[in-house]
PDB file of C-alpha atoms in Angstrom:
ATOM      1  CA  ASN A   1      71.007  34.864 140.626  1.00 66.00           C
ATOM      2  CA  ALA A   2      72.605  36.570 137.454  1.00 79.00           C
ATOM      3  CA  GLY A   3      70.287  39.356 137.232  1.00 94.00           C
ATOM      4  CA  VAL A   4      71.323  41.751 134.454  1.00 97.00           C
ATOM      5  CA  THR A   5      74.467  40.398 132.330  1.00 96.00           C
ATOM      6  CA  GLN A   6      76.220  42.571 129.952  1.00 97.00           C
ATOM      7  CA  THR A   7      78.911  41.345 127.327  1.00 95.00           C
ATOM      8  CA  PRO A   8      81.578  42.186 126.942  1.00 96.00           C
ATOM      9  CA  LYS A   9      82.966  44.014 129.809  1.00 95.00           C
ATOM     10  CA  PHE A  10      85.788  45.915 127.957  1.00 96.00           C
ATOM     11  CA  GLN A  11      86.160  46.785 124.372  1.00 96.00           C
ATOM     12  CA  VAL A  12      88.458  48.568 122.277  1.00 97.00           C
ATOM     13  CA  LEU A  13      87.569  49.713 118.784  1.00 96.00           C
ATOM     14  CA  LYS A  14      88.719  51.699 115.915  1.00 97.00           C
ATOM     15  CA  THR A  15      86.948  54.585 114.469  1.00 97.00           C
ATOM     16  CA  GLY A  16      84.552  53.433 112.025  1.00 97.00           C
ATOM     17  CA  GLN A  17      84.320  49.773 113.312  1.00 97.00           C
ATOM     18  CA  SER A  18      80.906  48.396 114.512  1.00 96.00           C
ATOM     19  CA  MET A  19      79.863  46.263 117.399  1.00 96.00           C
ATOM     20  CA  THR A  20      76.971  45.195 119.437  1.00 97.00           C
ATOM     21  CA  LEU A  21      76.725  45.212 123.408  1.00 98.00           C
ATOM     22  CA  GLN A  22      74.645  42.549 124.550  1.00 97.00           C
ATOM     23  CA  CYS A  23      72.145  42.643 127.525  1.00 97.00           C
ATOM     24  CA  ALA A  24      70.265  39.813 129.070  1.00 97.00           C
ATOM     25  CA  GLN A  25      68.225  39.730 132.193  1.00 97.00           C
ATOM     26  CA  ASP A  26      66.521  36.717 133.892  1.00 96.00           C
ATOM     27  CA  MET A  27      64.093  38.373 136.154  1.00 95.00           C
ATOM     28  CA  ASN A  28      61.068  38.535 133.851  1.00 94.00           C
ATOM     29  CA  HIS A  29      61.325  42.320 133.617  1.00 94.00           C
ATOM     30  CA  ASN A  30      59.264  44.076 130.956  1.00 92.00           C
ATOM     31  CA  SER A  31      61.273  47.388 130.620  1.00 92.00           C
ATOM     32  CA  MET A  32      64.980  47.417 129.591  1.00 95.00           C
ATOM     33  CA  TYR A  33      67.423  50.434 128.989  1.00 95.00           C
ATOM     34  CA  TRP A  34      70.927  51.404 127.846  1.00 97.00           C
ATOM     35  CA  TYR A  35      72.570  54.450 129.534  1.00 97.00           C
ATOM     36  CA  ARG A  36      75.896  55.826 128.913  1.00 97.00           C
ATOM     37  CA  GLN A  37      78.171  57.109 131.575  1.00 96.00           C
ATOM     38  CA  ASP A  38      80.757  60.124 130.951  1.00 95.00           C
ATOM     39  CA  PRO A  39      83.175  61.379 133.529  1.00 88.00           C
ATOM     40  CA  GLY A  40      81.664  64.330 135.710  1.00 83.00           C
ATOM     41  CA  MET A  41      78.027  63.672 134.283  1.00 84.00           C
ATOM     42  CA  GLY A  42      75.125  61.854 135.326  1.00 87.00           C
ATOM     43  CA  LEU A  43      73.958  58.592 133.602  1.00 94.00           C
ATOM     44  CA  ARG A  44      72.362  59.406 130.007  1.00 95.00           C
ATOM     45  CA  LEU A  45      69.568  57.419 128.441  1.00 94.00           C
ATOM     46  CA  ILE A  46      70.343  56.255 125.045  1.00 96.00           C
ATOM     47  CA  TYR A  47      67.206  53.910 124.265  1.00 96.00           C
ATOM     48  CA  TYR A  48      64.753  51.930 126.188  1.00 94.00           C
ATOM     49  CA  SER A  49      62.247  49.422 125.646  1.00 94.00           C
ATOM     50  CA  ALA A  50      59.267  49.629 127.794  1.00 89.00           C
ATOM     51  CA  SER A  51      57.862  46.623 126.824  1.00 89.00           C
ATOM     52  CA  GLU A  52      58.796  43.556 124.534  1.00 89.00           C
ATOM     53  CA  GLY A  53      58.209  44.710 120.785  1.00 89.00           C
ATOM     54  CA  THR A  54      58.869  48.299 121.464  1.00 93.00           C
ATOM     55  CA  THR A  55      61.890  50.666 121.580  1.00 96.00           C
ATOM     56  CA  ASP A  56      62.208  54.305 122.051  1.00 94.00           C
ATOM     57  CA  LYS A  57      64.747  56.829 121.900  1.00 95.00           C
ATOM     58  CA  GLY A  58      66.300  58.518 125.022  1.00 92.00           C
ATOM     59  CA  GLU A  59      68.096  61.422 125.520  1.00 91.00           C
ATOM     60  CA  VAL A  60      71.359  60.830 123.468  1.00 95.00           C
ATOM     61  CA  PRO A  61      70.085  58.169 120.605  1.00 97.00           C
ATOM     62  CA  ASN A  62      72.423  59.315 117.896  1.00 96.00           C
ATOM     63  CA  GLY A  63      74.882  56.964 116.553  1.00 96.00           C
ATOM     64  CA  TYR A  64      73.291  53.759 117.998  1.00 97.00           C
ATOM     65  CA  ASN A  65      70.575  51.408 117.266  1.00 97.00           C
ATOM     66  CA  VAL A  66      68.822  48.802 119.398  1.00 97.00           C
ATOM     67  CA  SER A  67      66.971  45.450 119.197  1.00 97.00           C
ATOM     68  CA  ARG A  68      64.476  43.960 121.740  1.00 96.00           C
ATOM     69  CA  LEU A  69      65.142  40.363 120.818  1.00 89.00           C
ATOM     70  CA  ASN A  70      62.923  38.894 123.207  1.00 94.00           C
ATOM     71  CA  LYS A  71      61.671  39.769 126.675  1.00 95.00           C
ATOM     72  CA  ARG A  72      65.015  38.703 128.033  1.00 96.00           C
ATOM     73  CA  GLU A  73      67.559  40.504 125.736  1.00 97.00           C
ATOM     74  CA  PHE A  74      67.899  43.801 124.495  1.00 98.00           C
ATOM     75  CA  SER A  75      71.189  44.809 122.360  1.00 97.00           C
ATOM     76  CA  LEU A  76      72.775  48.040 121.640  1.00 98.00           C
ATOM     77  CA  ARG A  77      74.727  48.452 118.140  1.00 98.00           C
ATOM     78  CA  LEU A  78      77.174  50.940 117.222  1.00 96.00           C
ATOM     79  CA  GLU A  79      77.136  50.934 113.243  1.00 93.00           C
ATOM     80  CA  SER A  80      80.255  53.227 113.100  1.00 96.00           C
ATOM     81  CA  ALA A  81      82.169  53.905 115.928  1.00 96.00           C
ATOM     82  CA  ALA A  82      83.270  57.525 117.029  1.00 97.00           C
ATOM     83  CA  PRO A  83      85.686  58.579 119.583  1.00 97.00           C
ATOM     84  CA  SER A  84      82.975  60.512 121.106  1.00 96.00           C
ATOM     85  CA  GLN A  85      81.221  57.173 122.127  1.00 97.00           C
ATOM     86  CA  THR A  86      84.174  56.188 124.371  1.00 97.00           C
ATOM     87  CA  SER A  87      82.087  55.607 127.568  1.00 97.00           C
ATOM     88  CA  VAL A  88      81.012  53.276 130.216  1.00 97.00           C
ATOM     89  CA  TYR A  89      77.735  51.834 129.018  1.00 98.00           C
ATOM     90  CA  PHE A  90      75.080  50.132 131.189  1.00 97.00           C
ATOM     91  CA  CYS A  91      72.124  47.940 130.608  1.00 97.00           C
ATOM     92  CA  ALA A  92      69.093  48.123 133.148  1.00 96.00           C
ATOM     93  CA  SER A  93      65.810  46.665 133.606  1.00 95.00           C
ATOM     94  CA  SER A  94      62.842  47.047 135.433  1.00 93.00           C
ATOM     95  CA  GLU A  95      59.727  45.126 136.192  1.00 89.00           C
ATOM     96  CA  LEU A  96      57.581  47.915 134.835  1.00 79.00           C
ATOM     97  CA  PRO A  97      58.227  51.128 133.237  1.00 74.00           C
ATOM     98  CA  THR A  98      59.940  53.817 135.372  1.00 70.00           C
ATOM     99  CA  ALA A  99      56.562  55.859 135.016  1.00 69.00           C
ATOM    100  CA  ARG A 100      55.804  54.055 138.095  1.00 73.00           C
ATOM    101  CA  GLY A 101      58.793  54.970 140.161  1.00 75.00           C
ATOM    102  CA  GLU A 102      60.323  51.351 139.623  1.00 84.00           C
ATOM    103  CA  LYS A 103      63.363  50.327 140.882  1.00 90.00           C
ATOM    104  CA  LEU A 104      66.173  49.697 138.097  1.00 94.00           C
ATOM    105  CA  PHE A 105      68.461  46.823 138.151  1.00 95.00           C
ATOM    106  CA  PHE A 106      71.802  47.039 136.581  1.00 96.00           C
ATOM    107  CA  GLY A 107      74.357  45.329 134.805  1.00 96.00           C
ATOM    108  CA  SER A 108      78.093  45.867 135.560  1.00 95.00           C
ATOM    109  CA  GLY A 109      78.725  47.995 132.449  1.00 95.00           C
ATOM    110  CA  THR A 110      80.898  47.649 129.192  1.00 96.00           C
ATOM    111  CA  GLN A 111      83.702  50.140 129.247  1.00 96.00           C
ATOM    112  CA  LEU A 112      84.335  51.147 125.562  1.00 97.00           C
ATOM    113  CA  SER A 113      87.060  52.947 123.894  1.00 97.00           C
ATOM    114  CA  VAL A 114      87.047  54.207 120.592  1.00 97.00           C
ATOM    115  CA  LEU A 115      90.314  55.268 119.146  1.00 96.00           C
TER     116      LEU A 115
ATOM    117  CA  ALA B   1      63.386  70.780 131.712  1.00 73.00           C
ATOM    118  CA  GLN B   2      64.102  68.952 134.889  1.00 81.00           C
ATOM    119  CA  THR B   3      67.530  68.961 136.318  1.00 90.00           C
ATOM    120  CA  VAL B   4      69.290  67.261 139.211  1.00 95.00           C
ATOM    121  CA  THR B   5      72.247  68.956 140.971  1.00 96.00           C
ATOM    122  CA  GLN B   6      74.742  67.040 143.356  1.00 97.00           C
ATOM    123  CA  SER B   7      76.933  70.048 144.492  1.00 95.00           C
ATOM    124  CA  GLN B   8      79.463  67.982 146.167  1.00 96.00           C
ATOM    125  CA  PRO B   9      81.861  65.983 143.904  1.00 95.00           C
ATOM    126  CA  GLU B  10      83.487  64.317 146.663  1.00 97.00           C
ATOM    127  CA  MET B  11      82.930  63.659 150.283  1.00 97.00           C
ATOM    128  CA  SER B  12      84.782  62.112 153.135  1.00 97.00           C
ATOM    129  CA  VAL B  13      83.723  60.657 156.588  1.00 97.00           C
ATOM    130  CA  GLN B  14      85.559  58.867 159.365  1.00 97.00           C
ATOM    131  CA  GLU B  15      84.168  55.329 159.887  1.00 97.00           C
ATOM    132  CA  ALA B  16      81.349  54.852 162.322  1.00 97.00           C
ATOM    133  CA  GLU B  17      80.591  58.889 161.731  1.00 97.00           C
ATOM    134  CA  THR B  18      77.478  60.151 159.870  1.00 98.00           C
ATOM    135  CA  VAL B  19      77.589  61.908 156.537  1.00 98.00           C
ATOM    136  CA  THR B  20      74.969  63.888 154.640  1.00 98.00           C
ATOM    137  CA  LEU B  21      74.950  63.877 150.543  1.00 98.00           C
ATOM    138  CA  SER B  22      72.953  66.641 149.010  1.00 98.00           C
ATOM    139  CA  CYS B  23      70.950  66.786 146.184  1.00 98.00           C
ATOM    140  CA  THR B  24      68.680  69.487 144.809  1.00 97.00           C
ATOM    141  CA  TYR B  25      66.253  69.405 141.600  1.00 96.00           C
ATOM    142  CA  ASP B  26      64.428  71.589 139.574  1.00 94.00           C
ATOM    143  CA  THR B  27      60.786  70.976 138.639  1.00 90.00           C
ATOM    144  CA  SER B  28      57.224  72.078 138.228  1.00 89.00           C
ATOM    145  CA  GLU B  29      55.649  68.818 138.797  1.00 87.00           C
ATOM    146  CA  SER B  30      53.986  68.048 142.008  1.00 85.00           C
ATOM    147  CA  ASP B  31      54.011  64.291 141.813  1.00 85.00           C
ATOM    148  CA  TYR B  32      57.275  62.398 141.160  1.00 89.00           C
ATOM    149  CA  TYR B  33      59.821  59.987 142.503  1.00 91.00           C
ATOM    150  CA  LEU B  34      63.331  60.611 143.976  1.00 94.00           C
ATOM    151  CA  PHE B  35      66.034  58.202 144.081  1.00 96.00           C
ATOM    152  CA  TRP B  36      69.612  57.639 145.500  1.00 97.00           C
ATOM    153  CA  TYR B  37      71.594  54.946 143.826  1.00 97.00           C
ATOM    154  CA  LYS B  38      75.162  53.658 144.998  1.00 97.00           C
ATOM    155  CA  GLN B  39      77.813  52.618 142.551  1.00 96.00           C
ATOM    156  CA  PRO B  40      80.643  50.917 144.249  1.00 95.00           C
ATOM    157  CA  PRO B  41      84.088  50.086 142.496  1.00 91.00           C
ATOM    158  CA  SER B  42      82.558  47.013 140.981  1.00 90.00           C
ATOM    159  CA  ARG B  43      80.552  49.518 138.852  1.00 91.00           C
ATOM    160  CA  GLN B  44      77.172  48.042 139.246  1.00 92.00           C
ATOM    161  CA  MET B  45      74.633  50.468 140.500  1.00 94.00           C
ATOM    162  CA  ILE B  46      72.362  49.590 143.278  1.00 95.00           C
ATOM    163  CA  LEU B  47      69.114  51.156 144.595  1.00 95.00           C
ATOM    164  CA  VAL B  48      69.664  52.538 148.037  1.00 97.00           C
ATOM    165  CA  ILE B  49      66.486  54.599 148.790  1.00 96.00           C
ATOM    166  CA  ARG B  50      63.473  55.722 147.077  1.00 94.00           C
ATOM    167  CA  GLN B  51      60.909  58.496 147.956  1.00 94.00           C
ATOM    168  CA  GLU B  52      57.505  59.175 146.552  1.00 91.00           C
ATOM    169  CA  ALA B  53      56.736  63.034 146.609  1.00 90.00           C
ATOM    170  CA  TYR B  54      53.440  62.820 148.001  1.00 88.00           C
ATOM    171  CA  LYS B  55      54.612  61.004 150.949  1.00 87.00           C
ATOM    172  CA  GLN B  56      55.358  63.488 153.875  1.00 83.00           C
ATOM    173  CA  GLN B  57      57.250  60.794 155.911  1.00 90.00           C
ATOM    174  CA  ASN B  58      61.004  60.520 154.694  1.00 93.00           C
ATOM    175  CA  ALA B  59      62.258  57.037 153.461  1.00 91.00           C
ATOM    176  CA  THR B  60      64.569  55.045 155.663  1.00 92.00           C
ATOM    177  CA  GLU B  61      66.403  51.884 154.983  1.00 92.00           C
ATOM    178  CA  ASN B  62      68.531  50.618 157.689  1.00 95.00           C
ATOM    179  CA  ARG B  63      71.325  53.088 158.151  1.00 97.00           C
ATOM    180  CA  PHE B  64      70.460  55.115 155.259  1.00 97.00           C
ATOM    181  CA  SER B  65      67.617  58.021 155.516  1.00 97.00           C
ATOM    182  CA  VAL B  66      66.763  60.744 153.598  1.00 97.00           C
ATOM    183  CA  ASN B  67      65.468  64.232 154.092  1.00 96.00           C
ATOM    184  CA  PHE B  68      63.148  65.445 151.554  1.00 96.00           C
ATOM    185  CA  GLN B  69      62.009  69.077 151.656  1.00 95.00           C
ATOM    186  CA  LYS B  70      59.517  69.336 148.872  1.00 94.00           C
ATOM    187  CA  ALA B  71      59.182  73.112 148.918  1.00 93.00           C
ATOM    188  CA  ALA B  72      62.996  73.523 148.922  1.00 95.00           C
ATOM    189  CA  LYS B  73      63.283  70.630 146.166  1.00 95.00           C
ATOM    190  CA  SER B  74      66.027  69.173 148.262  1.00 96.00           C
ATOM    191  CA  PHE B  75      66.791  65.605 148.816  1.00 97.00           C
ATOM    192  CA  SER B  76      69.696  64.612 151.006  1.00 98.00           C
ATOM    193  CA  LEU B  77      70.893  61.319 151.811  1.00 98.00           C
ATOM    194  CA  LYS B  78      71.986  60.586 155.457  1.00 98.00           C
ATOM    195  CA  ILE B  79      74.398  57.520 156.044  1.00 98.00           C
ATOM    196  CA  SER B  80      74.643  56.711 159.895  1.00 97.00           C
ATOM    197  CA  ASP B  81      77.468  54.602 161.224  1.00 97.00           C
ATOM    198  CA  SER B  82      79.492  54.623 158.064  1.00 97.00           C
ATOM    199  CA  GLN B  83      81.053  51.514 156.677  1.00 97.00           C
ATOM    200  CA  LEU B  84      84.119  50.818 154.691  1.00 96.00           C
ATOM    201  CA  GLY B  85      81.683  49.069 152.243  1.00 96.00           C
ATOM    202  CA  ASP B  86      79.664  52.562 151.943  1.00 97.00           C
ATOM    203  CA  ALA B  87      82.606  53.915 149.847  1.00 97.00           C
ATOM    204  CA  ALA B  88      81.165  54.363 146.686  1.00 97.00           C
ATOM    205  CA  MET B  89      79.894  57.008 143.780  1.00 97.00           C
ATOM    206  CA  TYR B  90      76.268  58.105 144.966  1.00 98.00           C
ATOM    207  CA  PHE B  91      73.976  59.365 142.428  1.00 97.00           C
ATOM    208  CA  CYS B  92      70.761  61.284 142.783  1.00 97.00           C
ATOM    209  CA  ALA B  93      67.833  60.773 140.285  1.00 95.00           C
ATOM    210  CA  TYR B  94      64.405  62.088 139.663  1.00 94.00           C
ATOM    211  CA  ARG B  95      61.646  60.684 137.521  1.00 88.00           C
ATOM    212  CA  SER B  96      60.626  62.926 134.825  1.00 76.00           C
ATOM    213  CA  GLU B  97      57.169  63.170 133.624  1.00 71.00           C
ATOM    214  CA  ASP B  98      58.572  65.613 130.769  1.00 69.00           C
ATOM    215  CA  SER B  99      60.951  62.969 129.686  1.00 68.00           C
ATOM    216  CA  ASN B 100      58.419  60.495 129.165  1.00 70.00           C
ATOM    217  CA  TYR B 101      59.091  59.163 132.760  1.00 75.00           C
ATOM    218  CA  GLN B 102      62.687  58.616 132.491  1.00 85.00           C
ATOM    219  CA  LEU B 103      65.069  59.302 134.955  1.00 91.00           C
ATOM    220  CA  ILE B 104      67.207  62.400 135.342  1.00 92.00           C
ATOM    221  CA  TRP B 105      70.536  61.908 136.863  1.00 95.00           C
ATOM    222  CA  GLY B 106      72.822  63.753 138.837  1.00 96.00           C
ATOM    223  CA  ALA B 107      76.510  64.006 138.329  1.00 95.00           C
ATOM    224  CA  GLY B 108      77.090  62.014 141.435  1.00 96.00           C
ATOM    225  CA  THR B 109      79.214  62.351 144.791  1.00 97.00           C
ATOM    226  CA  LYS B 110      82.373  60.298 145.493  1.00 97.00           C
ATOM    227  CA  LEU B 111      82.050  58.985 149.168  1.00 98.00           C
ATOM    228  CA  ILE B 112      85.286  58.126 150.949  1.00 98.00           C
ATOM    229  CA  ILE B 113      85.407  56.313 154.250  1.00 97.00           C
ATOM    230  CA  LYS B 114      88.433  56.889 156.364  1.00 96.00           C
ATOM    231  CA  PRO B 115      89.427  53.865 158.573  1.00 93.00           C
TER     232      PRO B 115
END
């Protein structure tokens, strides 16, 4: 039971570099999410995809782009990394959108440092 | 806008004892969902318990139970017979209708279990 798989687990970037965080789920879930977690703060939603073929901005979308490649995969791209994007990034999925109080399943996170 | 407040950055409890983690929220909605998620050192968030606001009865999952006070907008988590494996960060979350049904998260409470 892989659940939600994120790669990489750790990454160090220089300011201005780009990278893509990968996420895949094997639970046939419709909805997928990208969050960031900063010290002393709750999770903040970056982007989400309620269903295959749709994506929407969350609370903190600036500096990020996403692609819902297919039902399984949802990637997060940083086009020009900034130190403010140093954070732990989590991918999550749910069977249905959270409007119905659905349980979220999380990956184990990517710790990203931007120097 | 809705907010979720966890006023205890850190709590400690003796193994086998009972501990209560606090969560308050601010909302004008009448129908919503509340959640407690656990984040162990492995970083992967796991749902502990969920409460629907329209249900009067407090949710229970084995050693975990909630005290849901709708009028007071309070949603505390009680852990009975604490075990070493309960050591983790605990996050309270609220499903927000205003934010397109996405979750609003508290800042978390670190729970330490003393052997």
